mmCIF file of C-alpha atoms in Angstrom:
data_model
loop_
_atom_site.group_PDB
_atom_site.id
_atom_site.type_symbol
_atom_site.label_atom_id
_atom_site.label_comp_id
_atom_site.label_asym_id
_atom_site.label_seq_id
_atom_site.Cartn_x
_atom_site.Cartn_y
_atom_site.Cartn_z
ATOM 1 C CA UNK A 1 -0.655 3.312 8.307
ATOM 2 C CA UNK A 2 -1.303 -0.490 6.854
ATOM 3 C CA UNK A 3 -2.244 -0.247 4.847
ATOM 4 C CA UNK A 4 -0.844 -4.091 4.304
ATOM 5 C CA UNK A 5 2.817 -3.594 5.659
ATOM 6 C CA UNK A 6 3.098 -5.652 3.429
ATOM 7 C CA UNK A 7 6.226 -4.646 1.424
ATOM 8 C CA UNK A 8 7.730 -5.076 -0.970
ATOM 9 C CA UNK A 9 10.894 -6.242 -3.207
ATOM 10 C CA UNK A 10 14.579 -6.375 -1.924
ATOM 11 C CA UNK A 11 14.955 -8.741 -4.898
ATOM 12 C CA UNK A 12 13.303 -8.237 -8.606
ATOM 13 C CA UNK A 13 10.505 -10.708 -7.602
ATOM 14 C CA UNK A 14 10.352 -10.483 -4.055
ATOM 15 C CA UNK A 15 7.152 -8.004 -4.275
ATOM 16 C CA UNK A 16 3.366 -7.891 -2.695
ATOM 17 C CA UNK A 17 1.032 -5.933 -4.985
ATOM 18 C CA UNK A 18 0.110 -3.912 -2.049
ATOM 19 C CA UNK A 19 0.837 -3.152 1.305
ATOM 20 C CA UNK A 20 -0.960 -0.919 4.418
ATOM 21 C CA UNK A 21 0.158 0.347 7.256
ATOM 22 C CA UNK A 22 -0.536 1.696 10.353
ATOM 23 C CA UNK A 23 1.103 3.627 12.485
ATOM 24 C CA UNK A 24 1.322 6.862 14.563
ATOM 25 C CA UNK A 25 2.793 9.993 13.838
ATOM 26 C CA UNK A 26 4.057 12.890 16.313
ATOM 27 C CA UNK A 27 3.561 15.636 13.486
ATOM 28 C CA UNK A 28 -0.027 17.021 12.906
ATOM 29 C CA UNK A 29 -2.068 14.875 10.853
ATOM 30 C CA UNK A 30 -2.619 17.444 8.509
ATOM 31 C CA UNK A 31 -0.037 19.128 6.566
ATOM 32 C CA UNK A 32 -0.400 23.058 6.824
ATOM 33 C CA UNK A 33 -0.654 23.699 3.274
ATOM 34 C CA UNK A 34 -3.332 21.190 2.360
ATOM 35 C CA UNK A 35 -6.634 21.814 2.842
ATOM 36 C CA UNK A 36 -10.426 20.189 1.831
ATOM 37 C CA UNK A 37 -12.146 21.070 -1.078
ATOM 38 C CA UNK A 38 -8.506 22.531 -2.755
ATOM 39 C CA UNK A 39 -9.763 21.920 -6.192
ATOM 40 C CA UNK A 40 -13.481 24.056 -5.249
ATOM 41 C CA UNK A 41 -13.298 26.703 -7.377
ATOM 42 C CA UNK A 42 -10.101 25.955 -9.723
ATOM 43 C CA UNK A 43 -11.711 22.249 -10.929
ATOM 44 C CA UNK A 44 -14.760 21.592 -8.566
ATOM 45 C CA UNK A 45 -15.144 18.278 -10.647
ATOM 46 C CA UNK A 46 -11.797 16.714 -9.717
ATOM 47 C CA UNK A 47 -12.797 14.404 -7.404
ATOM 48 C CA UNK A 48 -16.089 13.275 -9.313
ATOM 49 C CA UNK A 49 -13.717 12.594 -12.330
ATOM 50 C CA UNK A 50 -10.874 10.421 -10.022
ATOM 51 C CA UNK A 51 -13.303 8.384 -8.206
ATOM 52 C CA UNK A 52 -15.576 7.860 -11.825
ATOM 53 C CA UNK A 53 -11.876 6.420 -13.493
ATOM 54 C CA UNK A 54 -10.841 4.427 -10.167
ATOM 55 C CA UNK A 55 -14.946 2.781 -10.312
ATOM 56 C CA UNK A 56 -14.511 1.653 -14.196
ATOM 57 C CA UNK A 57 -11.355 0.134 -13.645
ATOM 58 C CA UNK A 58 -11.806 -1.624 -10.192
ATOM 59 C CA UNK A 59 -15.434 -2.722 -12.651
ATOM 60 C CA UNK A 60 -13.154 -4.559 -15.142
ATOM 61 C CA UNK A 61 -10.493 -5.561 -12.814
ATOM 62 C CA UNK A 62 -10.604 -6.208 -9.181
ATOM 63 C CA UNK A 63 -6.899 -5.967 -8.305
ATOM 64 C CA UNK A 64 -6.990 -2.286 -9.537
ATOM 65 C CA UNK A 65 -7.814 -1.268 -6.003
ATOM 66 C CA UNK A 66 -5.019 -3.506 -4.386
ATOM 67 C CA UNK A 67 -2.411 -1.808 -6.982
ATOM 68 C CA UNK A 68 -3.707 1.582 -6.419
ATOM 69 C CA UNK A 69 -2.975 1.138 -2.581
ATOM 70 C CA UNK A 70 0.407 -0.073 -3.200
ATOM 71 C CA UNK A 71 1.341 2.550 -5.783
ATOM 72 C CA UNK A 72 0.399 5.328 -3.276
ATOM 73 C CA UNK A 73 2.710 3.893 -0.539
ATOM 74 C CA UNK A 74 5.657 3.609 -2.546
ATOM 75 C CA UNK A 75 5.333 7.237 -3.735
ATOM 76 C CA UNK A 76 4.749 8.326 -0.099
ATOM 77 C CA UNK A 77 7.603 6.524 1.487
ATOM 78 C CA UNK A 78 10.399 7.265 -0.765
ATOM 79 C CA UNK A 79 10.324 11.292 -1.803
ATOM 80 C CA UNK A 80 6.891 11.700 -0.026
ATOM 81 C CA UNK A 81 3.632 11.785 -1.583
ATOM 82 C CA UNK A 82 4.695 13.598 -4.909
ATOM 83 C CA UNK A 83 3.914 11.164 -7.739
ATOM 84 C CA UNK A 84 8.050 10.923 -7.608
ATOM 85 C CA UNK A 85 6.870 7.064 -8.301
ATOM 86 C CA UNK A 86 5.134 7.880 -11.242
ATOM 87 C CA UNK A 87 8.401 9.487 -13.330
ATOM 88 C CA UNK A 88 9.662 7.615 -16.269
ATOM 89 C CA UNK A 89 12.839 7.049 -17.341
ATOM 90 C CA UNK A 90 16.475 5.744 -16.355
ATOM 91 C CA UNK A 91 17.232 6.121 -13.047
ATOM 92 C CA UNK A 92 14.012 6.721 -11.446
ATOM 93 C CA UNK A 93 12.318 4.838 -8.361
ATOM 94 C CA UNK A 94 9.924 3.532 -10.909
ATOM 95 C CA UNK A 95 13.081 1.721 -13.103
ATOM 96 C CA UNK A 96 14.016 0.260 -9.618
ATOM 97 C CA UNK A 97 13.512 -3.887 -9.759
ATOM 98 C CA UNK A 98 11.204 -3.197 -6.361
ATOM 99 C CA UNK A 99 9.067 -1.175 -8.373
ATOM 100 C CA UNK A 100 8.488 -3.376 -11.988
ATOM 101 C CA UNK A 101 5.353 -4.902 -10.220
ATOM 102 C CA UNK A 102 3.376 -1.653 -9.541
ATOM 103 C CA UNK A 103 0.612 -0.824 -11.469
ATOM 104 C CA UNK A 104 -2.917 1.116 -11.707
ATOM 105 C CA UNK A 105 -0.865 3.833 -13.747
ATOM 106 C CA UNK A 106 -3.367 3.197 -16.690
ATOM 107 C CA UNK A 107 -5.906 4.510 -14.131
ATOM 108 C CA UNK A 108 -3.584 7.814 -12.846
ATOM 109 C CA UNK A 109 -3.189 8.210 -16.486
ATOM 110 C CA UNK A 110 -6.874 8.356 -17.709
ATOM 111 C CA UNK A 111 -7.813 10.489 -14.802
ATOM 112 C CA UNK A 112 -4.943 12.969 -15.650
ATOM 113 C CA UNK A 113 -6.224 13.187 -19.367
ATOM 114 C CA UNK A 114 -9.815 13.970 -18.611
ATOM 115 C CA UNK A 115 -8.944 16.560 -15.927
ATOM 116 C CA UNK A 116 -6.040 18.193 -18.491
ATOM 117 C CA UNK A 117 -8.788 18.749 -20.600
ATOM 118 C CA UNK A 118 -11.606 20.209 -18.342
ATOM 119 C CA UNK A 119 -9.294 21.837 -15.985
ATOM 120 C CA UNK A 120 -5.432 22.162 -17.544
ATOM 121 C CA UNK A 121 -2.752 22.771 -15.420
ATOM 122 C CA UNK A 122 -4.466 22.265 -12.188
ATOM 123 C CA UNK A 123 -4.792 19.224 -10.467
ATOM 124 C CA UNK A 124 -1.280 17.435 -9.489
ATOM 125 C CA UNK A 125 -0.856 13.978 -9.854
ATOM 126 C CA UNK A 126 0.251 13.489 -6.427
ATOM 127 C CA UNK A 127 -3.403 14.726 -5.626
ATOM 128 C CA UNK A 128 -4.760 11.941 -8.342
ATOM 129 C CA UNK A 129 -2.450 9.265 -6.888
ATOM 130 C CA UNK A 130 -3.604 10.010 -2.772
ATOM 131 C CA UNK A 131 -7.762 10.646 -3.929
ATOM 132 C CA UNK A 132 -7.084 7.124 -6.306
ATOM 133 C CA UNK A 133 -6.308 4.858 -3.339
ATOM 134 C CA UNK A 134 -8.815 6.338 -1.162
ATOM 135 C CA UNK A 135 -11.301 5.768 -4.180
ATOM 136 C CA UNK A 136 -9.926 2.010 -3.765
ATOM 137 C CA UNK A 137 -10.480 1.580 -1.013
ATOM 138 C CA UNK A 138 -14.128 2.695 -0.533
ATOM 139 C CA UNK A 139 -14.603 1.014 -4.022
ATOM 140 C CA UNK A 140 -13.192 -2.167 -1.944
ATOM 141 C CA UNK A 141 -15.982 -2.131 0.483
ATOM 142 C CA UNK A 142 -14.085 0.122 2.932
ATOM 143 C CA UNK A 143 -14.540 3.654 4.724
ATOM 144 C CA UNK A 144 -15.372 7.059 2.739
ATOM 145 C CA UNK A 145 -13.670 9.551 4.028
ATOM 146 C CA UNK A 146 -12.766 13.264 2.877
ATOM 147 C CA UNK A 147 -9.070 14.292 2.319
ATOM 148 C CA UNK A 148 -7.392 17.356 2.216
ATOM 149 C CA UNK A 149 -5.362 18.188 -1.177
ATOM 150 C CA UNK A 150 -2.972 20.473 -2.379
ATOM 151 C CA UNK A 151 0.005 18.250 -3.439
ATOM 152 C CA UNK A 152 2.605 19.321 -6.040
ATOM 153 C CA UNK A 153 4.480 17.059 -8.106
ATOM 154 C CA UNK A 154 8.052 16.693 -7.148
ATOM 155 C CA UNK A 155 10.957 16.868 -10.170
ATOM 156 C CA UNK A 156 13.141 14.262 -8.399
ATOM 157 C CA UNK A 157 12.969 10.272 -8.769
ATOM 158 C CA UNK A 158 16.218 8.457 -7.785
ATOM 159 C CA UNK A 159 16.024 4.546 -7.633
ATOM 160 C CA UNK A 160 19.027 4.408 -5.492
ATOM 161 C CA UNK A 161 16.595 5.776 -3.158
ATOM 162 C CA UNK A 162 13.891 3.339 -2.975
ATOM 163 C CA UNK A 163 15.110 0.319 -1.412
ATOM 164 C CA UNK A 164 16.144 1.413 1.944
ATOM 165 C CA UNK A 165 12.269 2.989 2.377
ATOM 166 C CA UNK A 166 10.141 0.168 1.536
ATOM 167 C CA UNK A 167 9.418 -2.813 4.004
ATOM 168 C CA UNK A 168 10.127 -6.245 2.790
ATOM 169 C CA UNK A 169 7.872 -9.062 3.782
ATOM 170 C CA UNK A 170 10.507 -10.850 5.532
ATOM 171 C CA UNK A 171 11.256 -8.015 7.851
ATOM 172 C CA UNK A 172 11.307 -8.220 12.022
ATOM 173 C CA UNK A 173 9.256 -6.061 13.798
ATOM 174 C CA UNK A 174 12.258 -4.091 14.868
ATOM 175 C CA UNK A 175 13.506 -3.568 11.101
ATOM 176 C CA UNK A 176 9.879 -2.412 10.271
ATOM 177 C CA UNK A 177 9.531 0.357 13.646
ATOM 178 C CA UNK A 178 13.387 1.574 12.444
ATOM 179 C CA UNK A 179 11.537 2.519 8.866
ATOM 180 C CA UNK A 180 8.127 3.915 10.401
ATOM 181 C CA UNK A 181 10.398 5.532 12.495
ATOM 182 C CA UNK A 182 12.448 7.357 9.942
ATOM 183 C CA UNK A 183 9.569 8.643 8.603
ATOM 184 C CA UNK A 184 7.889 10.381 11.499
ATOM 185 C CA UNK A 185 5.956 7.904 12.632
ATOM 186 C CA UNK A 186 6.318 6.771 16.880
ATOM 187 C CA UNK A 187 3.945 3.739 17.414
ATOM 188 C CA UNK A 188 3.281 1.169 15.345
ATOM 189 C CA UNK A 189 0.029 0.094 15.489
ATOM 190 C CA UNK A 190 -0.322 -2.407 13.557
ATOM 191 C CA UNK A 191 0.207 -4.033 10.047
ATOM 192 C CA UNK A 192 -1.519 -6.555 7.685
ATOM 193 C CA UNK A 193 -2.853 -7.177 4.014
ATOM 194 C CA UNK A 194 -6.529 -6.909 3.827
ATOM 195 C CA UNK A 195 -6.095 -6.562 -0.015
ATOM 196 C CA UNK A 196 -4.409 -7.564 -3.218
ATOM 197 C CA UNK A 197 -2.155 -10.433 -4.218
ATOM 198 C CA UNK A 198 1.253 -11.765 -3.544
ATOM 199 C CA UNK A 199 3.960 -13.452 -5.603
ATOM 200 C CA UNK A 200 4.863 -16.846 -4.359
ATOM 201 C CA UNK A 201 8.433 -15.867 -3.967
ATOM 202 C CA UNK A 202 7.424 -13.285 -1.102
ATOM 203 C CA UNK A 203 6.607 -16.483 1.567
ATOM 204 C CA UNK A 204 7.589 -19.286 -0.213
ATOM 205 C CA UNK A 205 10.931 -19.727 2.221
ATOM 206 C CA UNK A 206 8.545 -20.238 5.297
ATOM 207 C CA UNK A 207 8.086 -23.789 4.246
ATOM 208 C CA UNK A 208 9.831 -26.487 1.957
ATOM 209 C CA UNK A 209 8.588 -29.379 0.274
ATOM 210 C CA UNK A 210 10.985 -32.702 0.300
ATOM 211 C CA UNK A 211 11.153 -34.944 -3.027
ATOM 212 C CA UNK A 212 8.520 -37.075 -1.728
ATOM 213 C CA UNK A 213 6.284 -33.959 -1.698
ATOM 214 C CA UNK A 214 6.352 -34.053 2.311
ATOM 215 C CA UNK A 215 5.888 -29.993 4.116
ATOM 216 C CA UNK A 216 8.221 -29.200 6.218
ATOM 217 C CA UNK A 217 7.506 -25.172 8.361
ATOM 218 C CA UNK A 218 10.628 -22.916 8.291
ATOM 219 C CA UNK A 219 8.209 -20.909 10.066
ATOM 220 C CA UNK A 220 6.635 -22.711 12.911
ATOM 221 C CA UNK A 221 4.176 -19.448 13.423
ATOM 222 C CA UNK A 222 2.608 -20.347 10.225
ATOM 223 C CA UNK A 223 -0.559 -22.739 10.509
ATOM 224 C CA UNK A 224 0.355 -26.282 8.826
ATOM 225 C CA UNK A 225 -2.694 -26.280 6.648
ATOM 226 C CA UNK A 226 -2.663 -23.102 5.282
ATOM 227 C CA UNK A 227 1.393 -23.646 4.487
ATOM 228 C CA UNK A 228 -0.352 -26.785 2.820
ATOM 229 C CA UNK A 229 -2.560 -24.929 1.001
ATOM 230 C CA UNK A 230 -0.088 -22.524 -0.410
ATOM 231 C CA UNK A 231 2.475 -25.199 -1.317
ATOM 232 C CA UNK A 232 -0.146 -26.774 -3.127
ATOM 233 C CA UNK A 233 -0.494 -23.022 -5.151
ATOM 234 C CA UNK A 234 3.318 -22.069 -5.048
ATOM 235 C CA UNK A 235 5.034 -25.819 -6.093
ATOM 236 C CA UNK A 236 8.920 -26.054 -6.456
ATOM 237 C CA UNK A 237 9.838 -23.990 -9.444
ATOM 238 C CA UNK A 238 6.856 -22.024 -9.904
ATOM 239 C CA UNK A 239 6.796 -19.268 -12.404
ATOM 240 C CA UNK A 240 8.179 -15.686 -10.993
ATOM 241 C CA UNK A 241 4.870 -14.253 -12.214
ATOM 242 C CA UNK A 242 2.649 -16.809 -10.050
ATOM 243 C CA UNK A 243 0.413 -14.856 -7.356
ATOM 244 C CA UNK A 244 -1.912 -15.940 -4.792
ATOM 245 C CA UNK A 245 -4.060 -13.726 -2.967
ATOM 246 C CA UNK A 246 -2.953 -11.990 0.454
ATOM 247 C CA UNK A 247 -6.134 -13.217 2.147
ATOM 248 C CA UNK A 248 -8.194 -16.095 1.052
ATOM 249 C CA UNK A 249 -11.443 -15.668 2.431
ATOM 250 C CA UNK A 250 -12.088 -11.931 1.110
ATOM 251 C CA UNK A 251 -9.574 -11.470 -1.443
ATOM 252 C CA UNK A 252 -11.252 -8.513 -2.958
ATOM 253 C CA UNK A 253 -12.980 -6.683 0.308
ATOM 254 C CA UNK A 254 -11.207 -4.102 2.203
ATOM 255 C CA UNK A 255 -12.283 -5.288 5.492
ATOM 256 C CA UNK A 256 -10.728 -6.855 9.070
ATOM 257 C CA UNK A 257 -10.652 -10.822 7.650
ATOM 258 C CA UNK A 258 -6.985 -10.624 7.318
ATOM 259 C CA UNK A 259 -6.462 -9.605 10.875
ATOM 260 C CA UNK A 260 -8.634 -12.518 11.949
ATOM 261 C CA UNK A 261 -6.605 -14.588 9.494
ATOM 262 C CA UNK A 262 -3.848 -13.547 11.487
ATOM 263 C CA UNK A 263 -4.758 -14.418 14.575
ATOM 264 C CA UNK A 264 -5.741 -18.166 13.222
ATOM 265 C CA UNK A 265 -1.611 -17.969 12.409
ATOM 266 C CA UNK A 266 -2.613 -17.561 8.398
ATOM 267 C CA UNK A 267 -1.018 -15.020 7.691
ATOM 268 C CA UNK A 268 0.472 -14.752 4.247
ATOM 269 C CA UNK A 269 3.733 -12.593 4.866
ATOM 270 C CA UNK A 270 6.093 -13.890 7.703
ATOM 271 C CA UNK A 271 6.547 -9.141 8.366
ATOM 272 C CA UNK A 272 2.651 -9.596 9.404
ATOM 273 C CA UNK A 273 2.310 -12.718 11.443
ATOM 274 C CA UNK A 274 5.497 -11.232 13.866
ATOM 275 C CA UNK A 275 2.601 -9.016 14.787
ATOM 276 C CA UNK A 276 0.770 -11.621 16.802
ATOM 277 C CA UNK A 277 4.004 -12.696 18.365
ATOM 278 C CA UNK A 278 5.066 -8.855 19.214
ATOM 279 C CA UNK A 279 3.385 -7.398 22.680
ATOM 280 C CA UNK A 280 3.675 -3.832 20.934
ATOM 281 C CA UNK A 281 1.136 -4.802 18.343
ATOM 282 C CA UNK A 282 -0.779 -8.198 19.101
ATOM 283 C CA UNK A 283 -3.704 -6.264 21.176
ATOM 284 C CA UNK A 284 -4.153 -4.292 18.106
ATOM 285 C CA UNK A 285 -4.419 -7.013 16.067
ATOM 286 C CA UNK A 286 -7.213 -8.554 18.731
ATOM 287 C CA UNK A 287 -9.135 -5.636 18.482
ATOM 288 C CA UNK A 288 -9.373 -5.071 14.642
ATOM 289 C CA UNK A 289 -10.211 -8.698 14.073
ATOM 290 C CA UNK A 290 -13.128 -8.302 16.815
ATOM 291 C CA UNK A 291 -14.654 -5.133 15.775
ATOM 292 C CA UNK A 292 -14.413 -3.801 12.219
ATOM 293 C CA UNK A 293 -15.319 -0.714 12.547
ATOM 294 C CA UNK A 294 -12.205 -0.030 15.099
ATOM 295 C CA UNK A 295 -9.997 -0.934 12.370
ATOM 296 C CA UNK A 296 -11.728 1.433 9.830
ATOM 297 C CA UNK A 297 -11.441 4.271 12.461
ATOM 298 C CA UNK A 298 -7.722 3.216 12.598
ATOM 299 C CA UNK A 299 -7.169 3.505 8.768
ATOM 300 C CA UNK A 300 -8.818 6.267 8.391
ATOM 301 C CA UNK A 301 -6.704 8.427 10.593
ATOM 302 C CA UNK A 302 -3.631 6.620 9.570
ATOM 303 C CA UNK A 303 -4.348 6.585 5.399
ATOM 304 C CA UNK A 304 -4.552 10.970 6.335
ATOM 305 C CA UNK A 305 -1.230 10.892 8.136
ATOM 306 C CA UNK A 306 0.398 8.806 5.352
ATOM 307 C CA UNK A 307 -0.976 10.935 2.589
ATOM 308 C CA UNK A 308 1.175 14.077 4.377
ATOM 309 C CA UNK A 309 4.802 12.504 4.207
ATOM 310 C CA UNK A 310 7.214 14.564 2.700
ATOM 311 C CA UNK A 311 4.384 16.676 0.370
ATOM 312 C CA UNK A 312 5.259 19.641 -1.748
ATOM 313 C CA UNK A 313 3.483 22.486 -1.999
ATOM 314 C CA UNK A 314 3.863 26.231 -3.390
ATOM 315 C CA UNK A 315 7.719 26.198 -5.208
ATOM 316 C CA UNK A 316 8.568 23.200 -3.736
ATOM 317 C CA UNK A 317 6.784 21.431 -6.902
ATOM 318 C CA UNK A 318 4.877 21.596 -9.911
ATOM 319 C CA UNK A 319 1.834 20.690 -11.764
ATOM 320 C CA UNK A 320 2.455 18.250 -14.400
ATOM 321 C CA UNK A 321 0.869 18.345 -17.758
ATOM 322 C CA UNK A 322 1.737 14.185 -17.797
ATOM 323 C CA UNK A 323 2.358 12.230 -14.833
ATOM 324 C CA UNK A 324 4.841 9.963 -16.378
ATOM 325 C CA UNK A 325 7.422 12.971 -17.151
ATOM 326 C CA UNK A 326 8.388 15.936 -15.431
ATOM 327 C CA UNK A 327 7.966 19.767 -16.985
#
């Protein structure tokens, strides 16, 4: 998956806006249940009217496609893809500190609206939360791709349950193959953030500035420049909501700069740049900085696998009339 393994907040602050993965996974790609063109003859127009909503927005604001991304992998990884994210109240994963930076909701929301009224009752918002972020991402300049759909929306959100499934971006590579692991996954392929934004408290202990406004690398993996120019962004008692973006040469473009970043040791998130160092994963990262269209292969398969973990389909779930609450 990688999305960005980038990850996300052990700490109220500590969060990326988005984060990729990919990986492997011994299970069939496709989950028996799902299936292409779901919505042909219930609501033929569901996919027009998610990928119209995810356009406008991304039009107006260019993060939308970063959040979109993130938002889907932190449904998926805690009660699988099930819009279990998307649940408001006291208690749920989205109440949990690691979740208070997610966003693109307003986006889930407007598509949900539109489709209640042309096709009620029909189209989950796990469905709108899995076609969103693959709307994203070919808004973002990346692959297009069908996807099978199908989803139901789970009834349970727990935020005691979100912390121990989503990667943090301080994480060794053996803490982030123990997660991947857990959820079916057996290789990891390979990780980084090709879009979105960061808040400065999510690298900002890989270097430290002295009084005399000297650098000094906690991280000697980390190119001296680039901590530099990040110190420069991030100074000493910057505010919690300060953000830079993941990569600085195509913030905006889903494509491989952030694996070539990588491999020039600027990588923003110390969880990504252990992927040079690693043997398991370094080729990987060679070959999607060298050829583009190997990493878009790559995501492809892997954004399919993700959007199967832990789905519900027949009684397992429902279709909600609003995304934010259950039936």
């Amino acid at each position: 998956m990688e999305m960005k393994i980038t990850v996300s907040c052990p700490t109220p602050n500590r969060c990326t806006l988005l984060i990729l993965v990919l990986f492997s996974f011994a299970a069939s790609p496709l989950h028996a249940s799902l299936s292409f063109n779901f919505y042909a003859s219930s609501c033929p127009t569901a996919e027009l009217i998610v990928s119209n909503m995810v356009r406008s927005a991304s039009s107006s604001d260019p993060t939308i496609p970063g959040k979109l991304l993130r938002l889907l992998f932190h449904d998926c990884f805690v009660e699988g893809c099930d819009a279990s994210a998307l649940l408001q109240g006291n208690g749920t994963e989205r109440s949990d500190p690691a979740n208070t930076s997610l966003g693109g909701f307003s986006v889930i929301d407007s598509a949900k609206s539109v489709l209640e009224i042309f096709c009620p009752e029909t189209v989950s918002c796990a469905d709108i939360v899995a076609l969103a972020a693959r709307d994203a991402v070919i808004t973002a300049g990346g692959p297009a791709f069908e996807m099978p759909t199908g989803r139901r929306d789970g009834r349970i959100s727990n935020a005691a349950n979100v912390r121990s499934n989503i990667v943090d971006t301080s994480f060794t590579m053996i803490e982030m193959i123990r997660l991947f692991n857990s959820k079916g996954s057996s290789i990891l392929k390979a990780c980084a953030h090709t879009i979105g934004v960061a808040h400065c408290n999510a690298f900002s202990d890989r270097f430290q500035m002295d009084s005399k406004g000297n650098l000094t690398l906690i991280d000697t993996s980390l190119d001296k420049a680039y901590a530099k120019e990040l110190m420069k962004k991030c100074p000493s008692g910057s505010s919690a909501s300060k953000t830079v973006n993941n990569d600085p040469e195509t913030s905006f473009a889903f494509d491989n700069q952030y694996y070539i970043n990588l491999l020039g040791h600027k990588g923003l998130f110390q969880s990504d740049s252990v992927l040079v160092e690693d043997e398991r994963t370094s080729a990987r990262v060679e070959a999607f900085a060298n050829d583009q269209e190997t990493f878009f292969r790559s995501w492809r398969d892997s954004f399919l696998k993700l959007t199967t973990i832990g789905v519900k389909t027949d009684d397992e779930g429902e279709i909600r009339q609003s995304c934010s609450f259950a039936n």
